[in-house]
Coordinates of C-alpha atoms in Angstrom, one line a residue:
M226 CA 29.5 -4.5 -22.0
T227 CA 27.4 -5.3 -25.1
R228 CA 23.8 -4.0 -25.5
Q229 CA 22.5 -7.6 -25.1
A230 CA 24.4 -8.1 -21.9
F231 CA 23.1 -4.9 -20.5
D232 CA 19.5 -5.8 -21.4
D233 CA 20.0 -9.2 -19.8
A234 CA 21.4 -7.7 -16.6
V235 CA 18.4 -5.3 -16.4
Q236 CA 16.0 -8.2 -17.0
Y237 CA 17.6 -10.1 -14.1
L238 CA 17.2 -7.1 -11.8
R239 CA 13.5 -7.1 -12.6
T240 CA 13.4 -10.5 -10.8
E241 CA 12.7 -9.9 -7.1
T242 CA 14.8 -12.9 -6.1
I243 CA 18.0 -11.4 -7.7
G244 CA 17.3 -7.9 -6.3
G245 CA 16.7 -9.4 -2.9
L246 CA 19.9 -11.4 -3.0
V247 CA 21.9 -8.2 -4.0
M248 CA 20.2 -6.3 -1.2
L249 CA 20.9 -8.9 1.5
G250 CA 24.5 -9.2 0.3
A251 CA 24.9 -5.4 0.7
A252 CA 23.5 -5.6 4.2
V253 CA 25.9 -8.4 5.2
L254 CA 28.8 -6.4 3.7
A255 CA 27.8 -3.3 5.7
L256 CA 27.6 -5.2 8.9
I257 CA 31.1 -6.7 8.3
I258 CA 32.6 -3.3 7.4
A259 CA 31.1 -1.7 10.5
N260 CA 32.9 -4.2 12.7
T261 CA 36.4 -4.0 11.1
P262 CA 39.1 -1.3 11.3
W263 CA 37.3 0.3 8.3
R264 CA 34.3 1.3 10.5
S265 CA 35.7 4.8 11.1
A266 CA 35.9 5.6 7.4
Y267 CA 32.5 4.0 6.9
H268 CA 30.7 6.1 9.5
S269 CA 32.7 9.2 8.4
I270 CA 31.4 8.8 4.8
L271 CA 27.8 8.3 6.0
G272 CA 28.1 11.4 8.2
T273 CA 29.5 13.7 5.6
E274 CA 27.2 16.6 4.8
I275 CA 26.4 17.3 1.1
G276 CA 24.0 19.8 -0.4
P277 CA 23.0 23.5 -0.4
A278 CA 22.3 24.9 3.1
A279 CA 20.2 27.7 1.6
L280 CA 17.6 25.2 0.6
H281 CA 17.9 23.2 3.9
L282 CA 19.3 20.4 1.9
D283 CA 22.7 20.2 3.6
L284 CA 22.1 16.6 4.5
T285 CA 24.4 13.8 5.5
V286 CA 25.1 11.0 3.0
S287 CA 23.0 8.7 5.2
E288 CA 20.1 11.2 5.1
W289 CA 20.3 11.5 1.4
I290 CA 20.1 7.7 1.1
S291 CA 17.2 7.3 3.5
D292 CA 15.2 10.4 2.5
G293 CA 16.2 10.9 -1.1
L294 CA 17.4 7.7 -2.8
L295 CA 14.9 5.5 -1.0
A296 CA 12.1 7.6 -2.3
I297 CA 12.6 5.9 -5.7
F298 CA 11.9 2.6 -4.1
F299 CA 8.8 3.9 -2.4
F300 CA 7.6 5.4 -5.7
V301 CA 7.7 1.9 -7.2
V302 CA 5.9 0.6 -4.2
G303 CA 3.2 3.3 -4.7
L304 CA 2.9 2.3 -8.4
E305 CA 2.4 -1.4 -7.5
L306 CA -0.2 -0.6 -4.8
K307 CA -2.1 1.6 -7.2
R308 CA -2.3 -1.2 -9.7
E309 CA -3.5 -3.7 -7.1
L310 CA -6.1 -1.2 -5.8
V311 CA -7.5 -0.3 -9.2
I312 CA -7.2 -3.5 -11.4
G313 CA -5.6 -6.1 -9.1
Q314 CA -6.4 -8.2 -6.0
L315 CA -7.2 -5.2 -3.8
R316 CA -9.9 -3.6 -6.0
S317 CA -12.6 -5.0 -3.7
V318 CA -13.1 -2.6 -0.7
K319 CA -13.2 -5.4 1.8
R320 CA -10.0 -7.0 0.5
A321 CA -8.3 -3.7 0.4
M322 CA -9.3 -3.1 4.1
L323 CA -7.7 -6.4 5.3
P324 CA -4.1 -5.2 5.2
V325 CA -5.1 -1.9 6.8
F326 CA -6.6 -3.7 9.8
A327 CA -3.7 -6.2 9.8
A328 CA -1.2 -3.3 9.8
F329 CA -3.1 -1.5 12.6
G330 CA -2.9 -4.7 14.7
G331 CA 0.7 -5.1 13.7
M332 CA 1.4 -1.6 15.2
L333 CA -0.8 -1.6 18.2
V334 CA 0.2 -5.0 19.7
P335 CA 4.0 -4.5 19.4
A336 CA 3.6 -1.0 20.9
L337 CA 1.6 -2.2 23.8
I338 CA 4.1 -5.1 24.5
A339 CA 7.1 -2.8 24.2
F340 CA 5.5 -0.2 26.4
S341 CA 4.6 -2.7 29.1
I342 CA 8.1 -4.2 29.2
S343 CA 10.1 -1.0 29.1
H344 CA 7.8 1.1 31.3
G345 CA 9.7 2.7 34.1
A346 CA 13.1 2.1 32.6
P347 CA 15.4 5.2 32.5
G348 CA 15.1 7.0 29.2
A349 CA 12.8 4.5 27.7
E350 CA 9.6 6.6 27.4
K351 CA 9.5 6.3 23.6
A352 CA 10.8 2.8 23.2
W353 CA 7.3 1.6 22.3
A354 CA 7.7 3.2 18.9
V355 CA 10.7 1.2 17.8
P356 CA 8.9 -2.1 16.9
L357 CA 6.1 -0.4 14.9
A358 CA 7.5 -0.7 11.4
T359 CA 8.0 -3.4 8.9
D360 CA 10.9 -3.1 6.5
I361 CA 9.3 -3.4 3.1
A362 CA 12.4 -4.1 1.1
F363 CA 13.8 -6.8 3.3
A364 CA 10.5 -8.5 3.9
V365 CA 9.6 -8.7 0.2
A366 CA 13.1 -9.9 -0.5
V367 CA 12.9 -12.8 2.0
L368 CA 9.5 -13.7 0.4
A369 CA 10.9 -13.6 -3.1
I370 CA 14.0 -15.6 -2.3
I371 CA 12.4 -18.3 -0.1
A372 CA 8.8 -18.7 -1.3
S373 CA 8.5 -18.4 -5.0
N374 CA 5.6 -20.9 -5.2
L375 CA 3.2 -19.0 -2.9
P376 CA 0.1 -17.3 -4.5
S377 CA 0.7 -13.7 -5.6
G378 CA -1.9 -12.6 -3.1
V379 CA 0.6 -13.3 -0.3
R380 CA 3.1 -10.8 -1.8
V381 CA 0.3 -8.2 -2.3
F382 CA -0.9 -8.7 1.2
L383 CA 2.6 -8.3 2.7
L384 CA 3.4 -5.3 0.5
S385 CA 0.2 -3.6 1.5
V386 CA 0.7 -4.3 5.3
A387 CA 4.3 -3.1 5.1
V388 CA 3.3 0.1 3.3
V389 CA 0.5 0.9 5.8
D390 CA 2.9 0.0 8.6
D391 CA 5.6 2.3 7.4
L392 CA 3.1 5.1 6.8
G393 CA 1.9 4.7 10.3
A394 CA 5.5 4.8 11.5
I395 CA 6.2 8.0 9.5
I396 CA 3.1 9.6 11.1
V397 CA 4.5 8.6 14.5
I398 CA 7.8 10.2 13.5
A399 CA 6.0 13.3 12.4
T400 CA 3.9 13.7 15.5
V401 CA 6.0 12.3 18.3
F402 CA 9.6 13.0 17.2
T403 CA 9.3 16.0 14.9
T404 CA 9.6 19.3 16.8
G405 CA 7.8 21.3 14.2
V406 CA 5.9 20.8 11.0
S407 CA 5.7 23.5 8.3
F408 CA 2.1 23.5 7.2
L409 CA 3.0 26.0 4.5
S410 CA 5.4 23.5 2.9
L411 CA 2.8 20.7 3.3
G412 CA 0.2 22.9 1.6
I413 CA 2.5 23.6 -1.3
A414 CA 3.2 19.9 -1.7
A415 CA -0.5 19.1 -1.6
V416 CA -1.2 21.7 -4.4
L417 CA 1.6 20.2 -6.5
L418 CA 0.2 16.7 -6.0
V419 CA -3.2 18.0 -7.1
G420 CA -1.5 19.3 -10.2
Y421 CA 0.2 16.0 -10.8
A422 CA -3.1 14.2 -10.5
A423 CA -4.8 16.6 -12.9
L424 CA -2.1 16.1 -15.5
Q425 CA -2.5 12.4 -15.2
K426 CA -6.3 12.8 -15.6
L427 CA -5.9 15.0 -18.7
R428 CA -3.6 12.4 -20.2
F429 CA -0.6 14.7 -20.5
Q430 CA 2.1 12.7 -22.1
G431 CA 4.5 12.6 -25.0
A432 CA 8.0 13.9 -25.6
L433 CA 7.8 16.6 -23.0
T434 CA 6.5 14.3 -20.3
A435 CA 9.8 13.8 -18.5
I436 CA 10.6 17.5 -18.7
L437 CA 7.5 18.3 -16.7
Y438 CA 6.9 15.3 -14.4
I439 CA 10.4 14.9 -13.1
P440 CA 10.8 18.5 -11.8
L441 CA 7.2 18.3 -10.5
G442 CA 8.0 15.1 -8.6
L443 CA 11.2 16.6 -7.2
A444 CA 9.3 19.7 -6.1
V445 CA 6.8 17.5 -4.2
W446 CA 9.6 15.6 -2.6
Y447 CA 11.4 18.9 -1.6
F448 CA 8.4 20.5 0.0
V449 CA 7.4 17.4 1.9
H450 CA 11.0 17.1 3.2
N451 CA 11.0 20.8 4.1
S452 CA 7.8 20.3 6.0
G453 CA 9.6 18.1 8.5
I454 CA 7.8 14.9 7.5
H455 CA 9.7 11.9 6.2
A456 CA 10.0 12.7 2.5
T457 CA 9.4 9.1 1.3
I458 CA 5.7 9.6 1.9
A459 CA 5.8 12.0 -1.1
A460 CA 7.0 9.2 -3.4
V461 CA 4.2 6.9 -2.2
A462 CA 1.7 9.7 -2.9
L463 CA 3.1 10.2 -6.4
G464 CA 2.9 6.5 -7.2
L465 CA -0.7 6.3 -6.0
L466 CA -1.7 9.2 -8.2
T467 CA -0.2 7.7 -11.4
R468 CA -2.7 6.3 -13.9
V469 CA -2.7 2.5 -14.2
K470 CA -5.6 2.0 -16.6
G471 CA -4.7 2.0 -20.3
D472 CA -6.8 4.0 -22.9
P473 CA -8.0 2.4 -26.1
G474 CA -5.0 2.1 -28.5
E475 CA -2.5 2.8 -25.7
E476 CA 0.1 0.1 -25.5
D477 CA 0.8 0.6 -21.8
P478 CA -0.5 3.1 -19.2
P479 CA 2.0 5.5 -17.5
A480 CA 2.3 3.4 -14.3
V481 CA 3.4 0.3 -16.3
R482 CA 5.9 2.2 -18.4
I483 CA 7.4 4.0 -15.5
E484 CA 7.7 0.9 -13.3
H485 CA 9.3 -1.0 -16.2
L486 CA 12.0 1.7 -16.4
V487 CA 12.6 2.5 -12.8
Q488 CA 12.2 -0.9 -11.0
P489 CA 15.6 -2.4 -12.2
F490 CA 17.3 0.7 -10.9
S491 CA 15.4 0.5 -7.6
S492 CA 16.2 -3.2 -7.1
G493 CA 19.8 -3.2 -8.4
F494 CA 21.0 0.1 -7.0
V495 CA 18.7 2.0 -4.6
V496 CA 17.8 -0.7 -2.2
P497 CA 21.3 -2.3 -2.0
I498 CA 22.8 1.2 -1.4
F499 CA 20.2 1.8 1.3
A500 CA 21.1 -1.6 2.9
L501 CA 24.7 -0.8 2.7
G502 CA 24.1 2.5 4.6
A503 CA 21.6 1.2 7.1
A504 CA 22.9 -2.1 8.2
G505 CA 26.3 -0.9 9.3
V506 CA 25.8 -1.1 13.0
T507 CA 29.0 -1.5 15.1
L508 CA 28.4 -4.3 17.6
S509 CA 30.2 -4.3 20.9
G510 CA 30.5 -6.9 23.6
G511 CA 28.7 -4.7 26.0
D512 CA 25.8 -4.1 23.7
L513 CA 25.4 -7.8 23.0
A514 CA 25.6 -8.6 26.8
R515 CA 22.8 -6.1 27.5
L516 CA 20.4 -7.6 24.9
F517 CA 18.9 -10.0 27.4
T518 CA 19.0 -7.8 30.5
D519 CA 18.1 -4.3 29.3
P520 CA 14.3 -3.7 29.4
V521 CA 14.6 -1.6 26.2
A522 CA 16.3 -4.3 24.2
I523 CA 13.9 -7.0 25.5
A524 CA 10.9 -4.7 24.7
I525 CA 12.1 -4.2 21.1
M526 CA 12.9 -7.8 20.5
V527 CA 9.6 -9.2 21.9
G528 CA 7.6 -6.5 20.2
L529 CA 9.1 -7.4 16.7
V530 CA 9.4 -11.2 17.0
F531 CA 6.2 -11.9 18.9
G532 CA 4.1 -8.7 18.8
K533 CA 4.2 -8.3 15.1
P534 CA 2.8 -11.7 14.0
I535 CA 0.2 -11.7 16.8
G536 CA -0.9 -8.2 15.9
V537 CA -1.1 -8.9 12.1
F538 CA -3.1 -12.1 12.7
L539 CA -5.4 -10.6 15.3
G540 CA -6.1 -7.5 13.2
S541 CA -6.9 -9.7 10.2
F542 CA -9.0 -12.2 12.1
V543 CA -11.1 -9.6 14.0
S544 CA -11.8 -7.6 10.8
V545 CA -12.8 -10.6 8.8
K546 CA -15.0 -12.0 11.5
A547 CA -16.6 -8.5 12.0
R548 CA -17.2 -8.5 8.2
L549 CA -15.2 -5.4 7.8
A550 CA -12.7 -7.1 5.5
A551 CA -12.3 -10.3 3.5
L552 CA -9.5 -12.8 2.8
P553 CA -8.0 -12.6 -0.7
R554 CA -8.7 -15.5 -3.0
N555 CA -6.5 -18.6 -2.6
L556 CA -5.2 -17.5 0.8
D557 CA -6.0 -19.0 4.1
W558 CA -5.2 -18.1 7.7
S559 CA -1.9 -20.0 7.6
D560 CA -0.7 -17.6 4.9
I561 CA -1.8 -14.6 7.0
A562 CA 0.1 -16.0 10.0
S563 CA 3.2 -16.5 7.8
V564 CA 3.1 -12.9 6.6
G565 CA 2.9 -11.8 10.2
L566 CA 6.1 -13.6 11.0
I567 CA 8.2 -11.7 8.4
A568 CA 6.4 -8.5 9.3
G569 CA 8.7 -8.6 12.3
I570 CA 11.6 -7.6 10.1
G571 CA 11.7 -4.0 11.4
F572 CA 15.2 -3.1 10.3
T573 CA 15.5 0.2 8.5
V574 CA 12.6 2.3 9.8
S575 CA 13.0 0.7 13.3
L576 CA 16.6 1.7 13.2
L577 CA 15.6 5.2 12.3
I578 CA 13.1 5.4 15.1
A579 CA 15.7 4.0 17.5
E580 CA 17.9 6.9 16.7
L581 CA 15.1 9.4 17.4
A582 CA 13.6 7.7 20.5
F583 CA 16.7 7.9 22.8
D584 CA 18.9 10.7 23.9
D585 CA 22.1 8.9 24.9
E586 CA 24.4 6.8 22.7
A587 CA 24.3 3.8 25.0
H588 CA 20.5 3.4 24.6
I589 CA 20.7 4.0 20.9
A590 CA 23.4 1.4 20.5
V591 CA 21.6 -1.3 22.4
A592 CA 18.3 -0.5 20.7
K593 CA 19.8 -0.8 17.3
T594 CA 21.5 -4.1 18.2
A595 CA 18.1 -5.3 19.4
V596 CA 16.5 -4.3 16.1
L597 CA 19.1 -6.1 14.1
L598 CA 18.9 -9.3 16.2
A599 CA 15.1 -9.3 16.2
S600 CA 15.0 -8.7 12.5
A601 CA 17.4 -11.6 11.9
I602 CA 15.3 -13.9 14.1
A603 CA 12.1 -12.9 12.4
S604 CA 13.8 -13.4 9.0
V605 CA 14.9 -17.0 9.9
I606 CA 11.6 -18.0 11.5
G607 CA 9.6 -16.4 8.7
A608 CA 11.8 -18.0 6.0
V609 CA 11.4 -21.5 7.5
V610 CA 7.6 -21.2 7.7
L611 CA 7.3 -19.6 4.3
R612 CA 9.5 -22.3 2.7
F613 CA 7.2 -25.0 4.2
R614 CA 4.2 -23.2 2.8
S615 CA 5.8 -22.7 -0.6
R616 CA 6.6 -26.4 -0.8
R617 CA 3.0 -27.2 0.1
Y618 CA 1.7 -25.0 -2.7
A619 CA 4.1 -26.5 -5.1
H620 CA 3.0 -30.0 -4.1
M621 CA -0.7 -29.0 -4.6
A622 CA 0.1 -27.6 -8.0
D623 CA 1.9 -30.9 -9.0
E624 CA -1.1 -32.9 -7.8
T625 CA -3.5 -30.6 -9.8
G626 CA -1.3 -30.9 -12.9
S627 CA -1.1 -34.7 -12.6
D628 CA -4.9 -34.9 -12.3

């Protein structure tokens, strides 16, 4: 491959539409493989343990992907959020609070719905937690592929809601499903994060930057992981602590330079590999038959497909009417409702919680199948509505241009 061809490929991967298509293709491929004679080899590879046991890093390939590799994606998300909070559309406190209230509603309503439906079912005590999360990568990919003409504020709102959603889900995992948290490891990680922030504040950069920052970031990841909390939260924290404002004479601040380097790798490799590992759910006739009779499956599907959009919209509406938050410029309530629809794409984190919430394989299988079906339904409904909204905005832009 020539240098120019390589640069062109990298530039394509910086386009969210291309990255989204690659990721969705990987997810479809995983689902196909998991339902063919190759499924045994597929699950065997994902279950293979790799890493030093002495450091408690003897993780399966699947865990390395979800805890380690995906941290790169969450780091990029943290960088984007920091930019929006400091110099972007969320720099207003009230606008920044809107996705927080939306995400809170988007967790509370699905949890209540799922709890009310599954309450009393055998082994379903923790089924309420499964529809809490929004899959950031999949939701943003659907938005990028289908709705290119929507205002940038829609994407920022979705990204912010999804991040808060997933942080809430991680907190649930840490408090409900984690048997023990090492506060010593958390304390060390916090000290290292303070050191990272101080180096950013002191403008430490130059030739030795990578030699210091990369080991420091890996150490933060390790101690958060060792604490028992999902390690991707370390990546979000590092992204949020990275400087986004440029100094006089500085061509680009660190956040912009790092995102420019890392984002193509995240879109073109990290997220597709994650989809390839997470979407491979083996579907059986029995699991499919139970989807519309098992209270757990019904609770999960109703929670994601209906609870999420209702919760996101109510959280947003109540907070704005109470003057605790404000709508972003150029967005209306139809845009908020549209985001709520694709927030029902629970997928990866919901699949993770499904594995933790149930003790028997039968419940895990039907819960995962319900997550997949609900995420697919939310994707289709959300895509149709977003496409309609995108065309409307394109038509408005044409009319404005013609005037």
